[in-house]
């Protein structure tokens, strides 16, 4: 294995249909019109010397190193800024050019520290390469003159260093921050000789920088360099793999020294990210080798006992014998399991297989239950498939973007950068969110309409938007006649045209002025290609599924599904939440979303697995916990999930876990759920195994092993061991064989194989005979269900109401630097940006409670109370407060309720009636959390009470 080198064409290759043919150094080449001479030369293998150009950025033309001669033209134009033209004859190497280039390089080197042998970029420095390429042998200018060799070094960022003495002021970093990331954190200060790169006059850590790494990636010298490279030196081989954080699914080169990870470099060939990254995937991988990793299996009799390290055989044997004992005592349905949306498709497939074939029931569920299950339900009911309709690149052709309940610059940052780029190109944005998220107003982009609705009123708002479309004659009638179920449309049109859905009526519920809603609806319906992107602010409501259907209605009514630039796109939370749903992690569905009661689908698996399968749906997570509290559900296998922290109403969750006789947790760390476990099986990180993840655009991407599992086994192997011990042996030597089985049983994966993934890089399902290379855009000529079905979406307010006791509404979300329950990111330097969860509160609400910024406040709901610091923010609307849930010690889910989506049980995380008041002490729950012997004292008390 070697380091993977990706070709840098210097400037982007254009996508124009018209080709132009030219001659470069005597060879003919043909490129799309608009492509630069430099990029044209690169496509035929000729690298024109360059410094200020790199193909992730538009040409800049400042270094003058890329000069060429063109027949019939005077002078020596810069090849990076000169478009290739039909019939052009170009020479890239002549004595004159060589002389000019050496002169340029001499000037650069005369103001550059000559410490190459000890420089961290030695061997990976474009300046060094160019000195070699132009044959620089001598620098005539002495070292005595004015120079920048003493310029200061900025080490404030935990992940990279800015050694400005090495800066050649090529501006690649500044342009990367603008063009790729869209943050505009960097500027060139000063003029001429005095010009220097600056992160806004402060240091990097104190600036607007979000540590995406784009500037580090773009820098041709060691000026901006990863601290890990400075510490460890250059990698010797690299492997392409997929980020294990969010549903964007960025491809990275894991650059290695043996089994040590040196750095993660975003891959230009990753279709989801095209060479970009965010602070999590790029830098926050240190958790994988953190000292907190548990690498030995452990067991204990009672959860108040200390853990005891044991062999794999003993731990697996204990789990299996306990599960069988429980089933013999309490019945076959008394156990179940949770698959992980952090694990691979292959691992998830095996866990549901274990439960269905070895446990003998359908008691399997996944964390998608608590995030995007309404997406599956709503899109399936209206369009016929449980997934987003577009690829990410499609946003580049959107004219109007309706963003609902999502905050991509924090939650899905690389997609957020794509979106900002499209907005800078002129697309128009409508944001529907209770909070003023960054995209409402950030450098060079902003929302034309911010519909700052009250939490819980999504359906009323979407109905109002559709009401305007229908009553103002903005419906795409031809599209509906051709593509949709007309009876369903007519019934829906009558419903939606009713005055109860008019913006003037719903204004009282949503709080959004009717005129604003009308203007936004007109823009969505008439502004060209209109695309909807949404997140958990849509799904995590008691009407989550209704909201998804309401979006589908709006998109169908305006003809905005089935081509590039339009569609309905869930921004999925976890890296493999799409995959875990696809793989049959729900209690009512086999892989490929086929209901367990369907004989034909069940028979496929029965034949292959050699067992009879149950045709009745099993228990969902909340039902498993309810049944546990009732004494009927006694054992659970939890792979890579932490329901004790992530699920709503923590006290109910822990009561359920506490009531079980065998909780088996398979994870990297002793998480909150492990406090209630009897068997702990050490899991493996994404760096330690092969497999695939499926991202939010249905893209199946390879995950590749770069180091041995610290515990000795990958997660798929652990599930196999457990299955063997339960008397249902599984025989796979490699995850590719599991994928072959998935392909053989699941129509949308029929054409997927590791060989094809190796060849194509990634594949969007459906992938089958009709679409052997996958399907970037769904529902192109017809909907998957045949005719698109409009659904009646009556607005029904949540039962969670504000009142005198709990007058405010709490809504929750994420922040860029942390990830979900924080198990990974809290074990990295990312915590320097977000060390604790805080409560954002509007100045009016704060003042009326005597709360000032930084005060400790008690946050109380009907479910419980926690305390955290207040952050006064006019991002909030009065009456609404907001927090994140990244830190276990905050216990945000202690206060969320058990209300959930009517169709899927997805919890209503986004709406909790609360009160806020000043306090001077932690809540009772937190006080117990902080007790040193938290897990023993508290649990022992509760066990005693239970007995
Ligand atoms: S790390 Fe990203 S956000 Fe920060 S300065 Fe560099 S490009 Fe800009
Ligand atoms: S820091 Fe690097 S990319 Fe930025 S101007 Fe200096 S040399 Fe160029
Ligand atoms: S955007 Fe998501 S997938 Fe991409 S690097 Fe960041 S966390 Fe990873
Ligand atoms: S690479 Fe063309 S001017 Fe710098």
Tab-separated table of N, CA, C and O in Angstrom, residues 282-377:
chain	number	residue	atom	x	y	z
A	282	UNK	N	-12.676	15.442	10.115
A	282	UNK	CA	-11.298	15.792	9.762
A	282	UNK	C	-10.343	15.612	10.941
A	282	UNK	O	-9.212	15.168	10.779
A	283	UNK	N	-10.824	16.015	12.122
A	283	UNK	CA	-9.880	16.076	13.245
A	283	UNK	C	-10.290	15.265	14.481
A	283	UNK	O	-9.432	14.895	15.278
A	284	UNK	N	-11.591	15.045	14.689
A	284	UNK	CA	-12.029	14.492	15.984
A	284	UNK	C	-12.106	12.965	15.949
A	284	UNK	O	-13.160	12.372	16.189
A	285	UNK	N	-10.977	12.342	15.626
A	285	UNK	CA	-10.936	10.884	15.584
A	285	UNK	C	-10.173	10.297	16.775
A	285	UNK	O	-10.016	9.092	16.897
A	286	UNK	N	-9.689	11.155	17.653
A	286	UNK	CA	-8.852	10.684	18.765
A	286	UNK	C	-9.586	9.751	19.723
A	286	UNK	O	-8.949	8.959	20.431
A	287	UNK	N	-10.911	9.800	19.722
A	287	UNK	CA	-11.674	8.913	20.610
A	287	UNK	C	-11.383	7.440	20.313
A	287	UNK	O	-11.489	6.585	21.176
A	288	UNK	N	-11.012	7.171	19.049
A	288	UNK	CA	-10.846	5.769	18.645
A	288	UNK	C	-9.729	5.081	19.420
A	288	UNK	O	-9.755	3.855	19.602
A	289	UNK	N	-8.764	5.858	19.874
A	289	UNK	CA	-7.678	5.252	20.653
A	289	UNK	C	-7.615	5.869	22.057
A	289	UNK	O	-6.576	5.831	22.709
A	290	UNK	N	-8.729	6.420	22.507
A	290	UNK	CA	-8.757	7.091	23.814
A	290	UNK	C	-8.573	6.073	24.942
A	290	UNK	O	-9.001	4.916	24.826
A	291	UNK	N	-7.986	6.546	26.022
A	291	UNK	CA	-7.716	5.630	27.143
A	291	UNK	C	-8.995	5.065	27.754
A	291	UNK	O	-8.971	4.035	28.426
A	292	UNK	N	-10.115	5.709	27.542
A	292	UNK	CA	-11.380	5.199	28.090
A	292	UNK	C	-11.921	3.991	27.340
A	292	UNK	O	-12.900	3.391	27.783
A	293	UNK	N	-11.318	3.676	26.186
A	293	UNK	CA	-11.826	2.518	25.438
A	293	UNK	C	-11.760	1.284	26.321
A	293	UNK	O	-10.741	1.010	26.969
A	294	UNK	N	-12.823	0.522	26.325
A	294	UNK	CA	-12.826	-0.769	27.017
A	294	UNK	C	-12.469	-1.827	25.979
A	294	UNK	O	-13.115	-1.903	24.931
A	295	UNK	N	-11.460	-2.597	26.259
A	295	UNK	CA	-10.992	-3.550	25.250
A	295	UNK	C	-11.100	-5.013	25.712
A	295	UNK	O	-10.732	-5.911	24.969
A	296	UNK	N	-11.573	-5.193	26.942
A	296	UNK	CA	-11.732	-6.577	27.433
A	296	UNK	C	-13.205	-6.812	27.779
A	296	UNK	O	-13.858	-5.943	28.374
A	297	UNK	N	-13.741	-7.968	27.447
A	297	UNK	CA	-15.118	-8.275	27.828
A	297	UNK	C	-15.238	-8.292	29.352
A	297	UNK	O	-14.288	-8.656	30.059
A	298	UNK	N	-16.423	-7.936	29.857
A	298	UNK	CA	-16.616	-7.890	31.306
A	298	UNK	C	-18.014	-8.406	31.642
A	298	UNK	O	-18.948	-8.248	30.854
A	299	UNK	N	-18.132	-8.966	32.833
A	299	UNK	CA	-19.452	-9.398	33.305
A	299	UNK	C	-19.598	-9.044	34.780
A	299	UNK	O	-18.615	-8.741	35.479
A	300	UNK	N	-20.822	-9.088	35.278
A	300	UNK	CA	-21.085	-8.965	36.713
A	300	UNK	C	-22.463	-9.571	36.980
A	300	UNK	O	-23.325	-9.603	36.095
A	301	UNK	N	-22.629	-10.056	38.208
A	301	UNK	CA	-23.890	-10.711	38.568
A	301	UNK	C	-25.013	-9.687	38.666
A	301	UNK	O	-26.070	-9.844	38.086
A	302	UNK	N	-24.746	-8.665	39.498
A	302	UNK	CA	-25.725	-7.596	39.707
A	302	UNK	C	-25.099	-6.290	39.242
A	302	UNK	O	-23.882	-6.143	39.295
A	303	UNK	N	-25.921	-5.362	38.871
A	303	UNK	CA	-25.346	-4.119	38.360
A	303	UNK	C	-24.734	-3.265	39.460
A	303	UNK	O	-24.108	-2.250	39.187
A	304	UNK	N	-24.896	-3.671	40.689
A	304	UNK	CA	-24.213	-2.971	41.776
A	304	UNK	C	-22.849	-3.595	42.066
A	304	UNK	O	-22.079	-3.068	42.861
A	305	UNK	N	-22.551	-4.726	41.412
A	305	UNK	CA	-21.233	-5.347	41.593
A	305	UNK	C	-20.209	-4.645	40.715
A	305	UNK	O	-20.562	-4.056	39.683
A	306	UNK	N	-18.931	-4.753	41.105
A	306	UNK	CA	-17.907	-4.232	40.181
A	306	UNK	C	-17.790	-5.128	38.952
A	306	UNK	O	-18.097	-6.316	39.007
A	307	UNK	N	-17.328	-4.548	37.861
A	307	UNK	CA	-17.112	-5.335	36.636
A	307	UNK	C	-15.942	-6.293	36.835
A	307	UNK	O	-14.985	-5.978	37.528
A	308	UNK	N	-16.016	-7.415	36.163
A	308	UNK	CA	-14.947	-8.404	36.212
A	308	UNK	C	-14.545	-8.740	34.770
A	308	UNK	O	-15.391	-9.121	33.963
A	309	UNK	N	-13.239	-8.534	34.463
A	309	UNK	CA	-12.782	-8.859	33.104
A	309	UNK	C	-12.766	-10.366	32.926
A	309	UNK	O	-12.283	-11.096	33.803
A	310	UNK	N	-13.267	-10.829	31.803
A	310	UNK	CA	-13.313	-12.272	31.543
A	310	UNK	C	-12.907	-12.531	30.094
A	310	UNK	O	-12.733	-11.598	29.311
A	311	UNK	N	-12.810	-13.793	29.749
A	311	UNK	CA	-12.487	-14.133	28.350
A	311	UNK	C	-13.715	-13.875	27.478
A	311	UNK	O	-14.848	-13.771	27.972
A	312	UNK	N	-13.479	-13.811	26.172
A	312	UNK	CA	-14.604	-13.666	25.236
A	312	UNK	C	-15.579	-14.821	25.405
A	312	UNK	O	-16.800	-14.635	25.408
A	313	UNK	N	-15.034	-16.031	25.560
A	313	UNK	CA	-15.900	-17.211	25.658
A	313	UNK	C	-16.839	-17.066	26.844
A	313	UNK	O	-18.041	-17.340	26.752
A	314	UNK	N	-16.275	-16.614	27.981
A	314	UNK	CA	-17.110	-16.529	29.186
A	314	UNK	C	-18.183	-15.438	29.031
A	314	UNK	O	-19.345	-15.637	29.397
A	315	UNK	N	-17.770	-14.298	28.479
A	315	UNK	CA	-18.740	-13.193	28.341
A	315	UNK	C	-19.865	-13.561	27.379
A	315	UNK	O	-21.052	-13.372	27.670
A	316	UNK	N	-19.469	-14.102	26.236
A	316	UNK	CA	-20.485	-14.489	25.238
A	316	UNK	C	-21.355	-15.617	25.811
A	316	UNK	O	-22.588	-15.615	25.660
A	317	UNK	N	-20.697	-16.554	26.486
A	317	UNK	CA	-21.437	-17.667	27.081
A	317	UNK	C	-22.446	-17.175	28.101
A	317	UNK	O	-23.591	-17.658	28.156
A	318	UNK	N	-22.045	-16.178	28.904
A	318	UNK	CA	-22.959	-15.638	29.916
A	318	UNK	C	-24.172	-14.981	29.237
A	318	UNK	O	-25.318	-15.204	29.622
A	319	UNK	N	-23.887	-14.162	28.232
A	319	UNK	CA	-24.989	-13.475	27.544
A	319	UNK	C	-25.954	-14.496	26.950
A	319	UNK	O	-27.180	-14.400	27.124
A	320	UNK	N	-25.406	-15.489	26.277
A	320	UNK	CA	-26.269	-16.474	25.603
A	320	UNK	C	-27.069	-17.283	26.619
A	320	UNK	O	-28.281	-17.492	26.457
A	321	UNK	N	-26.420	-17.735	27.691
A	321	UNK	CA	-27.150	-18.582	28.652
A	321	UNK	C	-28.216	-17.773	29.379
A	321	UNK	O	-29.308	-18.272	29.658
A	322	UNK	N	-27.919	-16.516	29.652
A	322	UNK	CA	-28.925	-15.673	30.310
A	322	UNK	C	-30.123	-15.440	29.389
A	322	UNK	O	-31.271	-15.499	29.820
A	323	UNK	N	-29.833	-15.152	28.117
A	323	UNK	CA	-30.939	-14.930	27.178
A	323	UNK	C	-31.811	-16.191	27.077
A	323	UNK	O	-33.038	-16.117	27.082
A	324	UNK	N	-31.173	-17.338	26.990
A	324	UNK	CA	-31.957	-18.585	26.883
A	324	UNK	C	-32.728	-18.853	28.184
A	324	UNK	O	-33.868	-19.314	28.151
A	325	UNK	N	-32.080	-18.570	29.328
A	325	UNK	CA	-32.781	-18.778	30.624
A	325	UNK	C	-34.015	-17.884	30.685
A	325	UNK	O	-35.111	-18.320	31.071
A	326	UNK	N	-33.845	-16.644	30.292
A	326	UNK	CA	-34.977	-15.697	30.347
A	326	UNK	C	-36.102	-16.180	29.440
A	326	UNK	O	-37.280	-16.183	29.823
A	327	UNK	N	-35.741	-16.632	28.247
A	327	UNK	CA	-36.797	-17.077	27.322
A	327	UNK	C	-37.506	-18.315	27.876
A	327	UNK	O	-38.726	-18.441	27.747
A	328	UNK	N	-36.732	-19.204	28.522
A	328	UNK	CA	-37.346	-20.407	29.091
A	328	UNK	C	-38.282	-20.032	30.242
A	328	UNK	O	-39.321	-20.660	30.455
A	329	UNK	N	-37.920	-18.992	30.976
A	329	UNK	CA	-38.713	-18.616	32.161
A	329	UNK	C	-39.891	-17.717	31.807
A	329	UNK	O	-40.996	-17.900	32.313
A	330	UNK	N	-39.612	-16.716	30.946
A	330	UNK	CA	-40.636	-15.668	30.725
A	330	UNK	C	-41.255	-15.718	29.324
A	330	UNK	O	-42.131	-14.921	29.016
A	331	UNK	N	-40.748	-16.577	28.483
A	331	UNK	CA	-41.294	-16.657	27.128
A	331	UNK	C	-40.337	-16.110	26.093
A	331	UNK	O	-39.439	-15.317	26.411
A	332	UNK	N	-40.567	-16.532	24.866
A	332	UNK	CA	-39.635	-16.200	23.787
A	332	UNK	C	-39.579	-14.695	23.514
A	332	UNK	O	-38.565	-14.159	23.043
A	333	UNK	N	-40.651	-13.993	23.847
A	333	UNK	CA	-40.693	-12.556	23.554
A	333	UNK	C	-40.094	-11.687	24.655
A	333	UNK	O	-40.165	-10.451	24.576
A	334	UNK	N	-39.506	-12.297	25.671
A	334	UNK	CA	-39.020	-11.514	26.811
A	334	UNK	C	-37.648	-10.896	26.571
A	334	UNK	O	-37.091	-10.246	27.460
A	335	UNK	N	-37.076	-11.120	25.366
A	335	UNK	CA	-35.797	-10.485	25.051
A	335	UNK	C	-35.883	-9.806	23.686
A	335	UNK	O	-36.789	-10.089	22.891
A	336	UNK	N	-34.940	-8.919	23.434
A	336	UNK	CA	-34.891	-8.219	22.153
A	336	UNK	C	-33.545	-7.547	21.994
A	336	UNK	O	-32.612	-7.813	22.766
A	337	UNK	N	-33.442	-6.673	21.029
A	337	UNK	CA	-32.152	-6.021	20.809
A	337	UNK	C	-32.273	-4.730	20.027
A	337	UNK	O	-33.296	-4.456	19.393
A	338	UNK	N	-31.215	-3.928	20.108
A	338	UNK	CA	-31.149	-2.666	19.377
A	338	UNK	C	-29.963	-2.711	18.430
A	338	UNK	O	-28.841	-3.011	18.850
A	339	UNK	N	-30.217	-2.414	17.157
A	339	UNK	CA	-29.113	-2.269	16.219
A	339	UNK	C	-28.566	-0.849	16.338
A	339	UNK	O	-29.202	0.024	16.917
A	340	UNK	N	-27.406	-0.642	15.739
A	340	UNK	CA	-26.754	0.657	15.885
A	340	UNK	C	-26.685	1.386	14.553
A	340	UNK	O	-26.257	0.814	13.546
A	341	UNK	N	-27.057	2.654	14.589
A	341	UNK	CA	-26.902	3.482	13.381
A	341	UNK	C	-25.487	4.012	13.260
A	341	UNK	O	-25.179	4.790	12.368
A	342	UNK	N	-24.616	3.660	14.184
A	342	UNK	CA	-23.192	4.000	14.078
A	342	UNK	C	-22.412	2.855	13.455
A	342	UNK	O	-21.288	3.030	13.040
A	343	UNK	N	-22.998	1.634	13.486
A	343	UNK	CA	-22.292	0.475	12.954
A	343	UNK	C	-22.562	0.341	11.457
A	343	UNK	O	-23.343	1.080	10.877
A	344	UNK	N	-21.912	-0.643	10.842
A	344	UNK	CA	-22.023	-0.785	9.387
A	344	UNK	C	-23.339	-1.452	9.005
A	344	UNK	O	-24.020	-2.061	9.839
A	345	UNK	N	-23.656	-1.386	7.712
A	345	UNK	CA	-24.836	-2.093	7.207
A	345	UNK	C	-24.739	-3.575	7.525
A	345	UNK	O	-25.722	-4.201	7.926
A	346	UNK	N	-23.559	-4.121	7.327
A	346	UNK	CA	-23.385	-5.553	7.487
A	346	UNK	C	-23.611	-5.949	8.950
A	346	UNK	O	-24.219	-6.993	9.245
A	347	UNK	N	-23.114	-5.111	9.879
A	347	UNK	CA	-23.290	-5.415	11.304
A	347	UNK	C	-24.749	-5.294	11.712
A	347	UNK	O	-25.268	-6.104	12.487
A	348	UNK	N	-25.409	-4.270	11.181
A	348	UNK	CA	-26.815	-4.073	11.498
A	348	UNK	C	-27.645	-5.234	10.970
A	348	UNK	O	-28.537	-5.753	11.649
A	349	UNK	N	-27.322	-5.648	9.748
A	349	UNK	CA	-28.038	-6.782	9.150
A	349	UNK	C	-27.896	-8.020	10.039
A	349	UNK	O	-28.860	-8.740	10.290
A	350	UNK	N	-26.684	-8.230	10.550
A	350	UNK	CA	-26.463	-9.418	11.373
A	350	UNK	C	-27.237	-9.349	12.689
A	350	UNK	O	-27.748	-10.363	13.169
A	351	UNK	N	-27.329	-8.166	13.290
A	351	UNK	CA	-28.044	-8.071	14.574
A	351	UNK	C	-29.527	-8.373	14.375
A	351	UNK	O	-30.124	-9.135	15.133
A	352	UNK	N	-30.129	-7.808	13.308
A	352	UNK	CA	-31.554	-8.114	13.111
A	352	UNK	C	-31.732	-9.584	12.736
A	352	UNK	O	-32.713	-10.214	13.106
A	353	UNK	N	-30.751	-10.151	12.053
A	353	UNK	CA	-30.827	-11.585	11.737
A	353	UNK	C	-30.747	-12.414	13.011
A	353	UNK	O	-31.505	-13.369	13.191
A	354	UNK	N	-29.828	-12.011	13.892
A	354	UNK	CA	-29.690	-12.711	15.175
A	354	UNK	C	-31.023	-12.701	15.931
A	354	UNK	O	-31.464	-13.732	16.455
A	355	UNK	N	-31.648	-11.530	15.971
A	355	UNK	CA	-32.885	-11.407	16.745
A	355	UNK	C	-34.007	-12.220	16.095
A	355	UNK	O	-34.724	-12.966	16.757
A	356	UNK	N	-34.111	-12.108	14.769
A	356	UNK	CA	-35.221	-12.798	14.094
A	356	UNK	C	-34.992	-14.310	14.056
A	356	UNK	O	-35.915	-15.093	14.291
A	357	UNK	N	-33.733	-14.709	13.779
A	357	UNK	CA	-33.485	-16.136	13.576
A	357	UNK	C	-33.093	-16.851	14.870
A	357	UNK	O	-33.492	-17.998	15.091
A	358	UNK	N	-32.298	-16.190	15.730
A	358	UNK	CA	-31.809	-16.879	16.934
A	358	UNK	C	-32.678	-16.567	18.156
A	358	UNK	O	-32.967	-17.463	18.946
A	359	UNK	N	-33.097	-15.317	18.317
A	359	UNK	CA	-34.020	-15.011	19.423
A	359	UNK	C	-35.416	-15.562	19.105
A	359	UNK	O	-36.187	-15.866	20.002
A	360	UNK	N	-35.753	-15.571	17.814
A	360	UNK	CA	-37.060	-16.117	17.431
A	360	UNK	C	-38.206	-15.129	17.580
A	360	UNK	O	-39.360	-15.524	17.749
A	361	UNK	N	-37.901	-13.835	17.548
A	361	UNK	CA	-38.980	-12.851	17.582
A	361	UNK	C	-38.576	-11.639	16.733
A	361	UNK	O	-37.501	-11.634	16.127
A	362	UNK	N	-39.425	-10.642	16.683
A	362	UNK	CA	-39.112	-9.432	15.893
A	362	UNK	C	-38.845	-8.234	16.801
A	362	UNK	O	-39.063	-7.086	16.399
A	363	UNK	N	-38.368	-8.516	18.016
A	363	UNK	CA	-38.130	-7.415	18.964
A	363	UNK	C	-36.806	-6.706	18.663
A	363	UNK	O	-35.855	-6.738	19.438
A	364	UNK	N	-36.762	-6.062	17.503
A	364	UNK	CA	-35.556	-5.331	17.111
A	364	UNK	C	-35.952	-3.896	16.803
A	364	UNK	O	-36.985	-3.641	16.203
A	365	UNK	N	-35.147	-2.978	17.251
A	365	UNK	CA	-35.408	-1.574	16.947
A	365	UNK	C	-34.069	-0.850	16.852
A	365	UNK	O	-33.010	-1.441	17.104
A	366	UNK	N	-34.115	0.410	16.497
A	366	UNK	CA	-32.880	1.155	16.282
A	366	UNK	C	-33.100	2.610	16.652
A	366	UNK	O	-34.235	3.055	16.806
A	367	UNK	N	-32.017	3.349	16.728
A	367	UNK	CA	-32.165	4.738	17.149
A	367	UNK	C	-32.880	5.584	16.117
A	367	UNK	O	-33.282	6.705	16.402
A	368	UNK	N	-33.058	5.071	14.893
A	368	UNK	CA	-33.871	5.822	13.926
A	368	UNK	C	-35.277	6.021	14.483
A	368	UNK	O	-35.982	6.942	14.084
A	369	UNK	N	-35.685	5.131	15.377
A	369	UNK	CA	-36.972	5.308	16.050
A	369	UNK	C	-37.063	6.702	16.651
A	369	UNK	O	-38.125	7.317	16.623
A	370	UNK	N	-35.943	7.162	17.221
A	370	UNK	CA	-35.982	8.448	17.922
A	370	UNK	C	-35.496	9.603	17.055
A	370	UNK	O	-35.266	10.683	17.557
A	371	UNK	N	-35.305	9.376	15.755
A	371	UNK	CA	-34.932	10.518	14.913
A	371	UNK	C	-35.729	10.575	13.623
A	371	UNK	O	-36.542	11.459	13.444
A	372	UNK	N	-35.520	9.617	12.720
A	372	UNK	CA	-36.108	9.797	11.388
A	372	UNK	C	-37.160	8.752	11.040
A	372	UNK	O	-37.477	8.594	9.847
A	373	UNK	N	-37.725	8.045	12.019
A	373	UNK	CA	-38.751	7.059	11.645
A	373	UNK	C	-39.934	7.721	10.929
A	373	UNK	O	-40.490	7.129	9.996
A	374	UNK	N	-40.326	8.964	11.288
A	374	UNK	CA	-41.416	9.587	10.532
A	374	UNK	C	-41.074	9.837	9.060
A	374	UNK	O	-41.966	9.875	8.207
A	375	UNK	N	-39.773	9.999	8.753
A	375	UNK	CA	-39.373	10.149	7.356
A	375	UNK	C	-39.760	8.898	6.583
A	375	UNK	O	-40.340	8.964	5.492
A	376	UNK	N	-39.418	7.747	7.154
A	376	UNK	CA	-39.746	6.487	6.496
A	376	UNK	C	-41.243	6.372	6.279
A	376	UNK	O	-41.709	6.057	5.175
A	377	UNK	N	-41.996	6.665	7.312
A	377	UNK	CA	-43.448	6.506	7.224
A	377	UNK	C	-44.044	7.498	6.218
A	377	UNK	O	-44.818	7.130	5.332
